[in-house]
Amino acid sequence: VVAVDIVKLNILPAKSVVDLSTLIKHHVIDKDTQRVKIIGNGDLSISLTVSVPVSKGARKSIEKAGGTVHDLSLRGAHSSNSV
């Protein structure tokens, strides 16, 4: 599991849906990364919809910025969005 500081999400367009493909597309994580967890190191200044696991601190920052978190377990985070 790769830990991503929440401050790194500030490079994403506002209102983005944050999932593995979004993080890879914007070079936040390596293309071979299978699982991530957003951690609350820093502040988030944009509203996002986060669909990957987050720490309690990251959840507070996301919600404070007007965003939302879709609850996902670490076990299924890489495959739970299959359509």
PDB file of C-alpha atoms in Angstrom:
ATOM      1  CA  VAL A   1       0.000   0.000   0.000  1.00  0.00           C
ATOM      2  CA  VAL A   2       1.377   3.392  -1.035  1.00  0.00           C
ATOM      3  CA  ALA A   3       0.719   6.298   1.358  1.00  0.00           C
ATOM      4  CA  VAL A   4      -0.122   9.564  -0.405  1.00  0.00           C
ATOM      5  CA  ASP A   5      -0.056  12.867   1.483  1.00  0.00           C
ATOM      6  CA  ILE A   6      -3.330  14.709   1.017  1.00  0.00           C
ATOM      7  CA  VAL A   7      -1.507  17.893   0.018  1.00  0.00           C
ATOM      8  CA  LYS A   8      -0.491  16.133  -3.233  1.00  0.00           C
ATOM      9  CA  LEU A   9      -4.156  16.008  -4.266  1.00  0.00           C
ATOM     10  CA  ASN A  10      -4.191  19.807  -4.655  1.00  0.00           C
ATOM     11  CA  ILE A  11      -2.802  19.373  -8.197  1.00  0.00           C
ATOM     12  CA  LEU A  12      -6.010  17.645  -9.313  1.00  0.00           C
ATOM     13  CA  PRO A  13      -8.839  19.562 -10.986  1.00  0.00           C
ATOM     14  CA  ALA A  14     -11.571  20.617  -8.529  1.00  0.00           C
ATOM     15  CA  LYS A  15     -14.535  18.233  -8.336  1.00  0.00           C
ATOM     16  CA  SER A  16     -12.403  15.305  -9.579  1.00  0.00           C
ATOM     17  CA  VAL A  17     -13.240  11.745  -8.600  1.00  0.00           C
ATOM     18  CA  VAL A  18     -10.072  10.401  -7.010  1.00  0.00           C
ATOM     19  CA  ASP A  19      -9.346   6.746  -7.788  1.00  0.00           C
ATOM     20  CA  LEU A  20      -6.263   4.814  -8.859  1.00  0.00           C
ATOM     21  CA  SER A  21      -6.577   5.846 -12.514  1.00  0.00           C
ATOM     22  CA  THR A  22      -6.890   9.541 -11.627  1.00  0.00           C
ATOM     23  CA  LEU A  23      -3.835   9.382  -9.358  1.00  0.00           C
ATOM     24  CA  ILE A  24      -1.814   7.645 -12.073  1.00  0.00           C
ATOM     25  CA  LYS A  25      -2.990  10.024 -14.828  1.00  0.00           C
ATOM     26  CA  HIS A  26      -1.859  13.048 -12.818  1.00  0.00           C
ATOM     27  CA  HIS A  27       1.451  11.405 -11.809  1.00  0.00           C
ATOM     28  CA  VAL A  28       0.622  11.327  -8.103  1.00  0.00           C
ATOM     29  CA  ILE A  29       1.479   7.604  -7.975  1.00  0.00           C
ATOM     30  CA  ASP A  30       3.450   5.200 -10.158  1.00  0.00           C
ATOM     31  CA  LYS A  31       1.507   3.378 -12.886  1.00  0.00           C
ATOM     32  CA  ASP A  32       2.308   0.010 -11.283  1.00  0.00           C
ATOM     33  CA  THR A  33       0.730   0.945  -7.940  1.00  0.00           C
ATOM     34  CA  GLN A  34      -2.086  -1.412  -6.967  1.00  0.00           C
ATOM     35  CA  ARG A  35      -3.268   0.081  -3.662  1.00  0.00           C
ATOM     36  CA  VAL A  36      -3.066   3.479  -1.992  1.00  0.00           C
ATOM     37  CA  LYS A  37      -4.188   5.198   1.167  1.00  0.00           C
ATOM     38  CA  ILE A  38      -4.546   8.952   1.428  1.00  0.00           C
ATOM     39  CA  ILE A  39      -3.061  10.266   4.668  1.00  0.00           C
ATOM     40  CA  GLY A  40      -3.672  13.614   6.336  1.00  0.00           C
ATOM     41  CA  ASN A  41      -0.262  15.269   6.020  1.00  0.00           C
ATOM     42  CA  GLY A  42      -1.045  18.824   4.902  1.00  0.00           C
ATOM     43  CA  ASP A  43      -4.200  20.655   3.837  1.00  0.00           C
ATOM     44  CA  LEU A  44      -6.538  20.154   0.918  1.00  0.00           C
ATOM     45  CA  SER A  45      -7.828  23.327  -0.744  1.00  0.00           C
ATOM     46  CA  ILE A  46     -10.161  21.838  -3.377  1.00  0.00           C
ATOM     47  CA  SER A  47     -13.360  19.802  -3.302  1.00  0.00           C
ATOM     48  CA  LEU A  48     -12.870  16.178  -4.405  1.00  0.00           C
ATOM     49  CA  THR A  49     -14.778  12.907  -4.343  1.00  0.00           C
ATOM     50  CA  VAL A  50     -12.319  10.343  -3.002  1.00  0.00           C
ATOM     51  CA  SER A  51     -12.857   6.672  -3.864  1.00  0.00           C
ATOM     52  CA  VAL A  52      -9.719   5.186  -2.315  1.00  0.00           C
ATOM     53  CA  PRO A  53      -9.018   4.412   1.368  1.00  0.00           C
ATOM     54  CA  VAL A  54      -8.234   7.426   3.568  1.00  0.00           C
ATOM     55  CA  SER A  55      -6.984   8.013   7.098  1.00  0.00           C
ATOM     56  CA  LYS A  56      -9.198   9.719   9.681  1.00  0.00           C
ATOM     57  CA  GLY A  57      -7.185  12.927   9.327  1.00  0.00           C
ATOM     58  CA  ALA A  58      -7.433  12.878   5.545  1.00  0.00           C
ATOM     59  CA  ARG A  59     -11.197  12.342   5.752  1.00  0.00           C
ATOM     60  CA  LYS A  60     -11.511  15.452   7.941  1.00  0.00           C
ATOM     61  CA  SER A  61      -9.453  17.520   5.465  1.00  0.00           C
ATOM     62  CA  ILE A  62     -11.452  16.274   2.464  1.00  0.00           C
ATOM     63  CA  GLU A  63     -14.777  17.035   4.139  1.00  0.00           C
ATOM     64  CA  LYS A  64     -13.521  20.421   5.392  1.00  0.00           C
ATOM     65  CA  ALA A  65     -12.678  21.330   1.773  1.00  0.00           C
ATOM     66  CA  GLY A  66     -16.236  20.433   0.714  1.00  0.00           C
ATOM     67  CA  GLY A  67     -15.413  16.998  -0.689  1.00  0.00           C
ATOM     68  CA  THR A  68     -16.715  13.536   0.048  1.00  0.00           C
ATOM     69  CA  VAL A  69     -15.222  10.136   0.782  1.00  0.00           C
ATOM     70  CA  HIS A  70     -16.661   6.875  -0.484  1.00  0.00           C
ATOM     71  CA  ASP A  71     -15.959   4.249   2.181  1.00  0.00           C
ATOM     72  CA  LEU A  72     -13.758   1.451   0.851  1.00  0.00           C
ATOM     73  CA  SER A  73     -11.795  -1.198   2.672  1.00  0.00           C
ATOM     74  CA  LEU A  74      -8.108  -1.648   1.908  1.00  0.00           C
ATOM     75  CA  ARG A  75      -8.771  -5.263   0.948  1.00  0.00           C
ATOM     76  CA  GLY A  76     -11.025  -4.409  -1.970  1.00  0.00           C
ATOM     77  CA  ALA A  77      -9.875  -0.947  -2.968  1.00  0.00           C
ATOM     78  CA  HIS A  78      -8.213  -2.084  -6.168  1.00  0.00           C
ATOM     79  CA  SER A  79     -11.163  -4.095  -7.451  1.00  0.00           C
ATOM     80  CA  SER A  80     -14.304  -2.699  -5.811  1.00  0.00           C
ATOM     81  CA  ASN A  81     -14.927  -0.218  -8.627  1.00  0.00           C
ATOM     82  CA  SER A  82     -15.199  -2.902 -11.305  1.00  0.00           C
ATOM     83  CA  VAL A  83     -18.096  -2.380 -13.670  1.00  0.00           C
TER      84      VAL A  83
END
